[in-house]
Amino acid sequence: MFQKPKESENHLKALYMRGHINGKPVTHMLVDGGAIVNLMPYSLFKKLGGKDDELIKINMTVSCIGGGDPIGAKGVASMELTIGDKILATAFFVLEVQGNFNTILGRDWIHANQCVPSTLHKFLIQWIGDEVEVVHGDTSSFIATTDSDFIGAHDNIQCLSGLDLSDYELISCTKDGFVSAVLKPMDN
């Protein structure tokens, strides 16, 4: 089931999954074993058709999201989450938050789902009855870092997803990946 990864592969990316929430497709669901609860931004809750009166009101704050101050939860939403072939009723703490995720699936979901997430292999293993299902992570996004002495330099750029960016003069990121551009001086 688990294989030793190739040395050249870079494993700094987080584990994101694709799935459906209440039957609607959702990408970029971060599986985070460091989070105790499941989180959903209020903006996604509204996009999924959620109404404020459907939220179970609570008097709680959530801490350590991006290292910021505690955030008061608007409430808890119970939703049907589908990852792979498994459907599970999931409670999400809904709050006004933005991040590099559409939801955070914390230990609450990991343990209720009885799955084994692997950030190293970029998949999770879950049981459906007595059958084992391997669900591969959402690789629809690429992450790049750069180490430069001044703004605009990109000689030392390294894409964490393994793409070779060395021939790019300018890099634009779209939903389809990286797009290169050639810089030319303007004619006066």
Coordinates of N, CA, C and O in Angstrom, one line a residue:
M1 N 0.8 -1.2 0.0 CA 0.0 0.0 0.0 C 0.9 1.3 0.0 O 0.7 2.1 -0.9
F2 N 1.8 1.4 1.0 CA 2.7 2.5 1.0 C 4.0 2.1 0.3 O 4.6 1.1 0.6
Q3 N 4.5 3.0 -0.5 CA 5.7 2.8 -1.2 C 6.7 3.9 -0.8 O 6.3 5.1 -0.6
K4 N 8.0 3.6 -0.8 CA 9.0 4.6 -0.5 C 9.0 5.6 -1.7 O 9.1 5.2 -2.9
P5 N 8.8 6.9 -1.4 CA 8.8 7.9 -2.5 C 10.2 8.0 -3.1 O 11.2 7.7 -2.5
K6 N 10.3 8.5 -4.4 CA 11.5 8.8 -5.1 C 12.2 10.0 -4.4 O 11.5 10.9 -4.0
E7 N 13.5 9.9 -4.3 CA 14.2 11.0 -3.6 C 14.0 12.4 -4.3 O 14.0 13.4 -3.6
S8 N 13.8 12.4 -5.6 CA 13.7 13.7 -6.3 C 12.4 14.3 -6.1 O 12.2 15.5 -6.4
E9 N 11.4 13.6 -5.6 CA 10.1 14.2 -5.4 C 10.1 15.1 -4.2 O 10.7 14.9 -3.2
N10 N 9.4 16.2 -4.3 CA 9.3 17.2 -3.2 C 8.0 17.0 -2.5 O 6.9 17.0 -3.1
H11 N 8.1 16.9 -1.1 CA 6.9 16.6 -0.4 C 6.5 17.7 0.6 O 6.0 17.4 1.7
L12 N 6.7 18.9 0.3 CA 6.4 20.0 1.2 C 4.9 20.5 1.0 O 4.5 21.3 1.8
K13 N 4.2 20.0 0.0 CA 2.9 20.5 -0.2 C 1.9 19.8 0.8 O 2.1 18.6 1.2
A14 N 0.9 20.5 1.2 CA -0.1 19.9 2.1 C -1.0 19.0 1.3 O -1.0 18.9 0.1
L15 N -1.8 18.2 2.0 CA -2.7 17.3 1.4 C -4.1 17.9 1.2 O -4.7 18.3 2.2
Y16 N -4.4 18.2 0.0 CA -5.7 18.7 -0.4 C -6.5 17.6 -1.1 O -6.0 16.8 -1.8
M17 N -7.9 17.6 -0.8 CA -8.7 16.7 -1.5 C -9.8 17.4 -2.3 O -10.1 18.5 -2.0
R18 N -10.4 16.6 -3.2 CA -11.6 17.1 -4.0 C -12.7 16.2 -3.5 O -12.5 15.1 -3.1
G19 N -13.9 16.8 -3.6 CA -15.1 16.0 -3.2 C -16.3 16.8 -3.4 O -16.4 17.7 -4.3
H20 N -17.4 16.5 -2.7 CA -18.7 17.1 -2.8 C -19.2 17.5 -1.4 O -19.0 16.6 -0.5
I21 N -19.8 18.6 -1.3 CA -20.4 19.0 -0.1 C -21.9 19.3 -0.5 O -22.2 20.1 -1.3
N22 N -22.8 18.5 0.2 CA -24.2 18.6 -0.2 C -24.4 18.4 -1.7 O -25.2 19.2 -2.3
G23 N -23.6 17.6 -2.3 CA -23.8 17.3 -3.7 C -23.1 18.3 -4.7 O -23.1 18.1 -5.9
K24 N -22.5 19.3 -4.2 CA -21.8 20.3 -5.0 C -20.3 20.1 -5.0 O -19.7 19.9 -3.9
P25 N -19.6 20.1 -6.1 CA -18.2 19.9 -6.1 C -17.4 21.0 -5.4 O -17.7 22.1 -5.6
V26 N -16.4 20.5 -4.6 CA -15.5 21.4 -3.9 C -14.1 20.9 -4.0 O -13.9 19.7 -3.8
T27 N -13.2 21.8 -4.4 CA -11.8 21.4 -4.4 C -11.1 22.1 -3.3 O -11.6 22.8 -2.5
H28 N -9.8 21.8 -3.2 CA -8.9 22.5 -2.2 C -9.4 22.3 -0.8 O -9.4 23.2 0.0
M29 N -9.8 21.1 -0.4 CA -10.2 20.8 1.0 C -8.9 20.3 1.7 O -8.4 19.2 1.4
L30 N -8.4 21.1 2.6 CA -7.1 20.8 3.3 C -7.4 19.8 4.4 O -8.2 20.0 5.3
V31 N -6.7 18.6 4.3 CA -6.7 17.6 5.4 C -5.6 18.0 6.4 O -4.4 18.0 6.0
D32 N -6.0 18.4 7.6 CA -5.0 18.9 8.6 C -5.2 18.2 9.9 O -6.1 18.5 10.7
G33 N -4.2 17.2 10.1 CA -4.3 16.5 11.4 C -4.0 17.3 12.6 O -4.1 16.9 13.7
G34 N -3.5 18.6 12.4 CA -3.3 19.5 13.5 C -4.5 20.3 13.9 O -4.5 20.9 15.0
A35 N -5.5 20.3 13.1 CA -6.8 21.0 13.4 C -7.7 20.0 14.2 O -7.8 18.8 13.8
I36 N -8.3 20.5 15.2 CA -9.2 19.6 16.0 C -10.5 19.5 15.3 O -11.1 18.4 15.2
V37 N -11.1 20.6 14.8 CA -12.4 20.6 14.2 C -12.3 20.8 12.7 O -11.2 21.2 12.2
N38 N -13.4 20.7 12.0 CA -13.5 21.0 10.6 C -14.0 22.5 10.4 O -14.9 22.9 11.1
L39 N -13.4 23.2 9.5 CA -13.7 24.6 9.3 C -14.2 24.9 7.9 O -13.7 24.2 7.0
M40 N -15.1 25.8 7.8 CA -15.6 26.2 6.5 C -15.7 27.8 6.5 O -16.4 28.3 7.4
P41 N -15.1 28.4 5.5 CA -15.3 29.9 5.4 C -16.8 30.2 5.2 O -17.5 29.4 4.5
Y42 N -17.3 31.3 5.8 CA -18.7 31.7 5.6 C -19.0 31.9 4.1 O -20.1 31.6 3.7
S43 N -18.0 32.4 3.4 CA -18.3 32.7 1.9 C -18.6 31.4 1.2 O -19.5 31.3 0.4
L44 N -17.9 30.3 1.5 CA -18.2 29.0 0.9 C -19.6 28.5 1.4 O -20.4 27.9 0.6
F45 N -19.9 28.6 2.7 CA -21.2 28.2 3.2 C -22.3 28.9 2.4 O -23.3 28.2 2.0
K46 N -22.2 30.2 2.1 CA -23.2 30.9 1.3 C -23.2 30.4 -0.1 O -24.3 30.3 -0.7
K47 N -22.0 30.2 -0.7 CA -22.0 29.7 -2.1 C -22.7 28.3 -2.2 O -23.2 28.0 -3.3
L48 N -22.6 27.5 -1.2 CA -23.2 26.2 -1.2 C -24.7 26.3 -0.9 O -25.4 25.3 -0.8
G49 N -25.2 27.5 -0.8 CA -26.7 27.7 -0.5 C -27.1 27.7 0.9 O -28.3 27.7 1.2
G50 N -26.1 27.8 1.8 CA -26.4 27.8 3.2 C -27.1 29.1 3.7 O -26.8 30.2 3.1
K51 N -28.0 29.0 4.6 CA -28.7 30.1 5.2 C -28.4 30.3 6.6 O -28.2 29.3 7.3
D52 N -28.3 31.5 7.1 CA -27.9 31.7 8.5 C -28.7 31.0 9.5 O -28.2 30.6 10.5
D53 N -30.0 30.9 9.2 CA -30.9 30.2 10.2 C -30.7 28.7 10.2 O -31.2 28.1 11.1
E54 N -29.9 28.2 9.3 CA -29.6 26.7 9.3 C -28.4 26.5 10.3 O -28.1 25.3 10.6
L55 N -27.6 27.5 10.6 CA -26.5 27.3 11.5 C -26.9 27.0 12.9 O -27.8 27.7 13.4
I56 N -26.2 26.1 13.5 CA -26.4 25.8 15.0 C -25.6 26.9 15.7 O -24.4 26.9 15.6
K57 N -26.2 27.7 16.4 CA -25.5 28.8 17.1 C -24.7 28.3 18.3 O -25.2 27.4 19.0
I58 N -23.5 28.8 18.3 CA -22.6 28.4 19.4 C -21.9 29.7 19.9 O -21.8 30.7 19.2
N59 N -21.3 29.6 21.1 CA -20.6 30.7 21.7 C -19.1 30.2 21.8 O -18.7 29.9 22.9
M60 N -18.4 30.1 20.7 CA -17.0 29.6 20.7 C -16.2 30.5 19.7 O -16.7 31.0 18.8
T61 N -14.9 30.5 20.1 CA -13.9 31.1 19.2 C -13.0 30.0 18.7 O -12.8 29.0 19.4
V62 N -12.4 30.2 17.6 CA -11.4 29.3 17.0 C -10.1 30.0 17.0 O -10.0 31.1 16.4
S63 N -9.0 29.3 17.5 CA -7.7 30.0 17.6 C -6.7 29.4 16.6 O -6.9 28.3 16.1
C64 N -5.7 30.1 16.3 CA -4.5 29.6 15.6 C -4.8 29.4 14.1 O -4.2 28.5 13.5
I65 N -5.6 30.2 13.5 CA -5.8 30.1 12.0 C -4.9 31.1 11.4 O -5.1 32.3 11.5
G66 N -3.8 30.6 10.8 CA -2.9 31.5 10.2 C -2.1 32.4 11.3 O -1.5 33.4 10.9
G67 N -2.1 32.0 12.5 CA -1.4 32.7 13.6 C -2.1 33.9 14.0 O -1.5 34.7 14.8
G68 N -3.3 34.2 13.6 CA -4.0 35.4 13.9 C -4.8 35.3 15.3 O -4.6 34.3 16.0
D69 N -5.5 36.3 15.5 CA -6.3 36.4 16.7 C -7.5 35.3 16.7 O -7.9 34.9 15.6
P70 N -8.0 34.9 17.8 CA -9.2 34.0 17.8 C -10.3 34.6 17.0 O -10.6 35.8 17.0
I71 N -11.1 33.8 16.3 CA -12.2 34.2 15.5 C -13.5 33.5 16.0 O -13.5 32.3 16.2
G72 N -14.5 34.4 16.2 CA -15.8 33.8 16.7 C -16.5 33.1 15.6 O -16.6 33.5 14.4
A73 N -16.9 31.9 15.9 CA -17.7 31.1 14.9 C -19.1 31.6 14.7 O -19.7 32.0 15.7
K74 N -19.6 31.6 13.5 CA -20.9 32.1 13.2 C -21.9 31.0 13.6 O -23.1 31.2 13.9
G75 N -21.4 29.7 13.6 CA -22.2 28.6 14.0 C -21.6 27.3 13.4 O -20.5 27.3 12.9
V76 N -22.4 26.2 13.6 CA -22.0 24.9 13.1 C -23.0 24.5 12.0 O -24.2 24.6 12.3
A77 N -22.5 24.0 10.9 CA -23.3 23.5 9.8 C -23.1 22.0 9.7 O -21.9 21.6 9.6
S78 N -24.1 21.2 9.6 CA -24.0 19.8 9.4 C -24.3 19.6 7.9 O -25.3 20.0 7.4
M79 N -23.3 19.0 7.2 CA -23.4 18.9 5.8 C -22.9 17.5 5.4 O -22.2 16.8 6.1
E80 N -23.4 17.0 4.2 CA -23.0 15.7 3.7 C -21.7 15.9 2.8 O -21.7 16.6 1.8
L81 N -20.6 15.3 3.3 CA -19.3 15.4 2.6 C -19.0 14.1 1.9 O -19.1 13.0 2.6
T82 N -18.7 14.1 0.7 CA -18.3 13.0 -0.1 C -16.9 13.1 -0.5 O -16.5 14.1 -1.2
I83 N -16.0 12.2 -0.1 CA -14.6 12.1 -0.6 C -14.5 10.7 -1.2 O -14.7 9.7 -0.5
G84 N -14.1 10.6 -2.4 CA -14.0 9.3 -3.1 C -15.4 8.8 -3.2 O -16.4 9.5 -3.6
D85 N -15.6 7.5 -2.7 CA -16.9 6.9 -2.8 C -17.6 6.9 -1.4 O -18.7 6.3 -1.3
K86 N -17.1 7.6 -0.4 CA -17.6 7.6 0.9 C -18.3 8.9 1.2 O -17.8 10.0 1.0
I87 N -19.5 8.7 1.8 CA -20.4 9.9 2.2 C -20.5 9.9 3.7 O -20.7 8.8 4.3
L88 N -20.2 11.0 4.3 CA -20.2 11.1 5.7 C -20.8 12.5 6.2 O -20.5 13.5 5.6
A89 N -21.8 12.4 7.1 CA -22.3 13.6 7.7 C -21.2 14.3 8.4 O -20.5 13.6 9.3
T90 N -21.0 15.6 8.2 CA -19.8 16.3 8.7 C -20.2 17.6 9.3 O -21.0 18.3 8.7
A91 N -19.8 17.9 10.5 CA -20.0 19.2 11.2 C -18.9 20.1 10.9 O -17.7 19.8 11.1
F92 N -19.2 21.3 10.3 CA -18.2 22.3 10.0 C -18.5 23.5 10.9 O -19.6 24.0 11.0
F93 N -17.4 24.0 11.5 CA -17.5 25.3 12.2 C -17.4 26.4 11.1 O -16.4 26.4 10.3
V94 N -18.4 27.2 11.0 CA -18.4 28.3 9.9 C -18.0 29.6 10.5 O -18.5 30.0 11.5
L95 N -17.0 30.2 9.8 CA -16.4 31.5 10.3 C -16.0 32.3 9.2 O -15.7 31.9 8.1
E96 N -15.8 33.6 9.5 CA -15.3 34.6 8.5 C -13.8 34.4 8.5 O -13.1 35.0 9.3
V97 N -13.3 33.7 7.5 CA -11.9 33.4 7.4 C -11.5 33.2 6.0 O -12.4 32.8 5.2
Q98 N -10.3 33.6 5.6 CA -9.8 33.4 4.3 C -8.5 32.6 4.4 O -7.7 32.8 5.4
G99 N -8.2 31.8 3.5 CA -6.9 31.0 3.5 C -6.7 30.3 2.2 O -7.5 30.5 1.3
N100 N -5.7 29.5 2.2 CA -5.4 28.8 1.0 C -6.1 27.4 1.0 O -5.5 26.4 0.8
F101 N -7.4 27.5 1.3 CA -8.2 26.3 1.4 C -9.7 26.7 1.2 O -10.0 27.8 1.4
N102 N -10.5 25.7 0.8 CA -11.9 25.9 0.8 C -12.6 25.4 2.1 O -13.6 25.9 2.6
T103 N -12.0 24.3 2.6 CA -12.4 23.8 4.0 C -11.1 23.3 4.6 O -10.1 23.0 3.9
I104 N -11.2 23.1 5.9 CA -10.2 22.4 6.6 C -10.9 21.2 7.2 O -11.8 21.3 8.0
L105 N -10.4 20.0 6.9 CA -10.9 18.7 7.4 C -9.9 18.3 8.5 O -8.8 17.9 8.3
G106 N -10.3 18.5 9.8 CA -9.5 18.2 10.9 C -9.6 16.8 11.5 O -10.2 15.9 10.8
R107 N -9.1 16.6 12.7 CA -9.1 15.3 13.3 C -10.5 14.8 13.5 O -10.8 13.6 13.5
D108 N -11.5 15.7 13.7 CA -12.9 15.3 13.9 C -13.3 14.5 12.6 O -13.9 13.4 12.8
W109 N -13.0 15.0 11.4 CA -13.4 14.3 10.2 C -12.5 13.0 10.0 O -13.0 12.0 9.6
I110 N -11.2 13.2 10.2 CA -10.3 12.1 10.0 C -10.7 10.9 10.9 O -10.7 9.8 10.4
H111 N -11.0 11.1 12.1 CA -11.3 10.0 13.0 C -12.7 9.5 12.7 O -12.9 8.3 12.8
A112 N -13.7 10.4 12.5 CA -15.0 9.9 12.2 C -15.0 9.1 10.9 O -15.8 8.1 10.7
N113 N -14.2 9.5 9.9 CA -14.1 8.8 8.6 C -13.2 7.5 8.7 O -13.2 6.7 7.9
Q114 N -12.5 7.4 9.8 CA -11.6 6.3 10.1 C -10.6 6.1 8.9 O -10.5 5.0 8.3
C115 N -10.0 7.3 8.5 CA -9.1 7.2 7.3 C -7.7 7.5 7.8 O -7.5 7.9 8.9
V116 N -6.8 7.2 6.9 CA -5.4 7.4 7.2 C -4.8 8.3 6.1 O -4.6 7.9 4.9
P117 N -4.7 9.6 6.4 CA -4.2 10.6 5.4 C -2.6 10.5 5.4 O -2.0 10.3 6.4
S118 N -2.1 10.6 4.2 CA -0.6 10.6 4.0 C -0.2 11.9 3.2 O -0.4 12.0 2.0
T119 N 0.4 12.8 4.0 CA 0.9 14.0 3.3 C 2.1 13.7 2.4 O 2.4 14.3 1.4
L120 N 2.8 12.7 2.8 CA 4.0 12.2 2.0 C 3.6 11.7 0.7 O 4.2 12.0 -0.3
H121 N 2.6 10.8 0.7 CA 2.1 10.2 -0.6 C 1.0 10.9 -1.3 O 0.7 10.6 -2.4
K122 N 0.5 11.9 -0.7 CA -0.6 12.7 -1.3 C -1.8 11.9 -1.6 O -2.4 12.0 -2.6
F123 N -2.2 11.1 -0.6 CA -3.5 10.4 -0.7 C -4.0 10.0 0.7 O -3.3 10.2 1.6
L124 N -5.2 9.5 0.7 CA -5.7 9.0 2.0 C -6.3 7.6 1.7 O -6.8 7.3 0.6
I125 N -6.3 6.8 2.7 CA -6.8 5.5 2.7 C -8.1 5.5 3.6 O -8.0 6.0 4.7
Q126 N -9.2 5.0 3.1 CA -10.4 5.0 3.9 C -11.1 3.6 3.6 O -10.9 3.0 2.6
W127 N -11.9 3.2 4.6 CA -12.6 2.0 4.5 C -14.0 2.3 4.2 O -14.6 3.2 4.8
I128 N -14.6 1.5 3.2 CA -16.0 1.6 3.0 C -16.5 0.2 3.2 O -16.3 -0.7 2.4
G129 N -17.1 0.0 4.4 CA -17.4 -1.4 4.8 C -16.1 -2.1 5.1 O -15.3 -1.6 5.9
D130 N -15.9 -3.2 4.4 CA -14.7 -4.0 4.6 C -13.7 -3.7 3.4 O -12.6 -4.3 3.4
E131 N -14.1 -2.8 2.5 CA -13.3 -2.5 1.3 C -12.4 -1.3 1.6 O -12.8 -0.4 2.3
V132 N -11.2 -1.4 1.1 CA -10.2 -0.3 1.2 C -10.3 0.6 0.0 O -10.2 0.0 -1.2
E133 N -10.3 1.9 0.1 CA -10.3 2.8 -1.0 C -9.1 3.8 -0.8 O -8.9 4.3 0.3
V134 N -8.3 4.0 -1.9 CA -7.3 5.0 -1.9 C -7.8 6.1 -2.7 O -8.1 6.0 -3.9
V135 N -7.8 7.3 -2.1 CA -8.3 8.5 -2.7 C -7.1 9.5 -2.9 O -6.5 9.9 -1.9
H136 N -6.7 9.8 -4.1 CA -5.6 10.6 -4.4 C -5.9 12.1 -4.1 O -7.1 12.5 -4.3
G137 N -4.9 12.8 -3.7 CA -5.1 14.2 -3.4 C -5.4 15.1 -4.6 O -5.2 14.7 -5.7
D138 N -5.9 16.3 -4.3 CA -6.2 17.3 -5.3 C -4.9 18.0 -5.7 O -4.3 18.7 -4.8
T139 N -4.4 17.8 -6.9 CA -3.1 18.4 -7.3 C -3.4 19.5 -8.3 O -2.5 19.9 -9.1
S140 N -4.6 20.1 -8.2 CA -4.9 21.2 -9.2 C -4.2 22.5 -9.0 O -4.4 23.4 -9.7
S141 N -3.5 22.6 -7.9 CA -2.7 23.8 -7.6 C -1.2 23.5 -7.5 O -0.8 22.5 -7.1
F142 N -0.4 24.5 -7.9 CA 1.0 24.4 -7.8 C 1.5 25.5 -6.8 O 0.9 26.6 -6.8
I143 N 2.5 25.2 -6.1 CA 3.1 26.2 -5.2 C 4.5 26.4 -5.6 O 5.3 25.5 -5.8
A144 N 4.9 27.7 -5.6 CA 6.3 28.0 -5.9 C 6.9 28.9 -4.8 O 6.2 29.7 -4.2
T145 N 8.2 28.8 -4.5 CA 8.9 29.7 -3.6 C 10.0 30.3 -4.3 O 10.5 29.7 -5.3
T146 N 10.5 31.4 -3.9 CA 11.6 32.0 -4.5 C 12.5 32.6 -3.4 O 12.1 33.0 -2.3
D147 N 13.8 32.6 -3.6 CA 14.8 33.2 -2.7 C 15.6 34.2 -3.5 O 16.4 33.8 -4.3
S148 N 15.3 35.5 -3.3 CA 16.0 36.5 -4.0 C 16.4 37.6 -3.2 O 15.8 37.9 -2.1
D149 N 17.4 38.4 -3.6 CA 17.9 39.5 -2.9 C 17.2 40.8 -3.2 O 17.3 41.7 -2.4
F150 N 16.4 40.8 -4.3 CA 15.7 42.0 -4.6 C 14.4 41.6 -5.3 O 14.3 40.6 -5.9
I151 N 13.4 42.5 -5.2 CA 12.1 42.3 -5.8 C 12.2 42.2 -7.3 O 12.9 43.0 -7.9
G152 N 11.6 41.2 -7.9 CA 11.6 41.0 -9.3 C 12.6 39.9 -9.7 O 12.5 39.4 -10.8
A153 N 13.5 39.6 -8.9 CA 14.5 38.5 -9.3 C 13.8 37.1 -9.1 O 13.0 36.9 -8.1
H154 N 14.1 36.3 -10.0 CA 13.5 34.9 -9.9 C 14.5 33.8 -10.3 O 14.1 32.8 -10.7
D155 N 15.7 34.1 -10.2 CA 16.7 33.1 -10.7 C 16.7 31.9 -9.8 O 17.0 30.8 -10.3
N156 N 16.3 32.0 -8.5 CA 16.3 30.9 -7.6 C 15.0 30.3 -7.4 O 14.7 29.7 -6.3
I157 N 14.0 30.5 -8.3 CA 12.7 30.0 -8.0 C 12.6 28.5 -8.1 O 13.3 27.9 -8.9
Q158 N 11.9 27.9 -7.2 CA 11.7 26.5 -7.2 C 10.2 26.2 -7.0 O 9.6 26.6 -6.0
C159 N 9.7 25.4 -7.9 CA 8.3 25.0 -7.8 C 8.2 23.8 -6.9 O 8.9 22.8 -7.2
L160 N 7.4 23.9 -5.9 CA 7.3 22.8 -4.9 C 6.6 21.5 -5.5 O 6.7 20.5 -5.0
S161 N 5.9 21.7 -6.6 CA 5.2 20.6 -7.3 C 6.2 19.9 -8.3 O 5.8 18.9 -8.9
G162 N 7.4 20.4 -8.4 CA 8.4 19.7 -9.3 C 8.5 20.3 -10.7 O 9.3 19.8 -11.5
L163 N 7.7 21.3 -11.1 CA 7.8 21.8 -12.4 C 9.1 22.6 -12.6 O 9.5 23.3 -11.7
D164 N 9.7 22.5 -13.8 CA 10.9 23.2 -14.1 C 10.5 24.6 -14.5 O 9.9 24.8 -15.6
L165 N 10.8 25.7 -13.8 CA 10.5 27.0 -14.1 C 11.7 27.9 -14.5 O 11.6 29.1 -14.7
S166 N 12.8 27.2 -14.8 CA 14.0 27.9 -15.1 C 14.0 28.7 -16.4 O 14.7 29.7 -16.5
D167 N 13.2 28.4 -17.4 CA 13.1 29.1 -18.6 C 12.1 30.3 -18.6 O 12.0 31.0 -19.6
Y168 N 11.4 30.4 -17.6 CA 10.4 31.5 -17.5 C 11.0 32.8 -17.1 O 11.8 32.9 -16.2
E169 N 10.6 33.9 -17.9 CA 11.1 35.2 -17.5 C 10.1 35.8 -16.5 O 10.4 36.6 -15.6
L170 N 8.8 35.6 -16.7 CA 7.7 36.0 -15.9 C 6.8 34.9 -15.7 O 6.5 34.2 -16.7
I171 N 6.3 34.7 -14.5 CA 5.4 33.6 -14.2 C 4.0 34.1 -13.8 O 4.0 34.9 -12.9
S172 N 3.0 33.7 -14.5 CA 1.6 34.0 -14.1 C 1.0 32.7 -13.7 O 1.1 31.7 -14.4
C173 N 0.3 32.8 -12.6 CA -0.4 31.6 -12.1 C -1.9 31.7 -12.5 O -2.5 32.7 -12.1
T174 N -2.4 30.6 -13.1 CA -3.8 30.5 -13.4 C -4.4 29.3 -12.8 O -3.6 28.4 -12.3
K175 N -5.7 29.0 -13.0 CA -6.3 27.8 -12.5 C -5.7 26.6 -13.2 O -5.8 25.5 -12.8
D176 N -5.2 26.8 -14.5 CA -4.7 25.7 -15.3 C -3.2 25.5 -15.0 O -2.6 24.7 -15.7
G177 N -2.6 26.2 -14.2 CA -1.1 26.1 -13.9 C -0.4 27.3 -14.2 O -0.9 28.4 -14.2
F178 N 0.9 27.2 -14.5 CA 1.8 28.3 -14.7 C 1.8 28.7 -16.2 O 1.8 27.8 -17.1
V179 N 1.8 30.0 -16.5 CA 1.9 30.5 -17.9 C 3.1 31.4 -17.9 O 3.3 32.3 -17.1
S180 N 4.0 31.1 -18.9 CA 5.2 31.9 -19.0 C 4.9 33.1 -19.9 O 4.0 33.1 -20.7
A181 N 5.7 34.2 -19.7 CA 5.6 35.4 -20.5 C 7.0 35.9 -20.8 O 7.9 35.7 -20.0
V182 N 7.2 36.5 -22.0 CA 8.5 37.1 -22.3 C 8.4 38.6 -22.1 O 7.4 39.3 -22.6
L183 N 9.3 39.2 -21.5 CA 9.3 40.6 -21.2 C 10.1 41.3 -22.3 O 11.2 41.0 -22.7
K184 N 9.5 42.4 -22.9 CA 10.1 43.2 -23.9 C 10.0 44.7 -23.5 O 9.0 45.1 -23.0
P185 N 11.0 45.5 -23.8 CA 10.9 46.9 -23.5 C 9.8 47.6 -24.4 O 9.6 47.1 -25.5
M186 N 9.1 48.6 -23.9 CA 8.1 49.3 -24.6 C 8.8 50.2 -25.6 O 9.8 50.8 -25.3
D187 N 8.2 50.3 -26.8 CA 8.7 51.3 -27.8 C 8.1 52.6 -27.5 O 6.9 52.7 -27.3
N188 N 8.9 53.7 -27.5 CA 8.4 55.0 -27.3 C 8.1 55.8 -28.5 O 8.6 55.8 -29.5

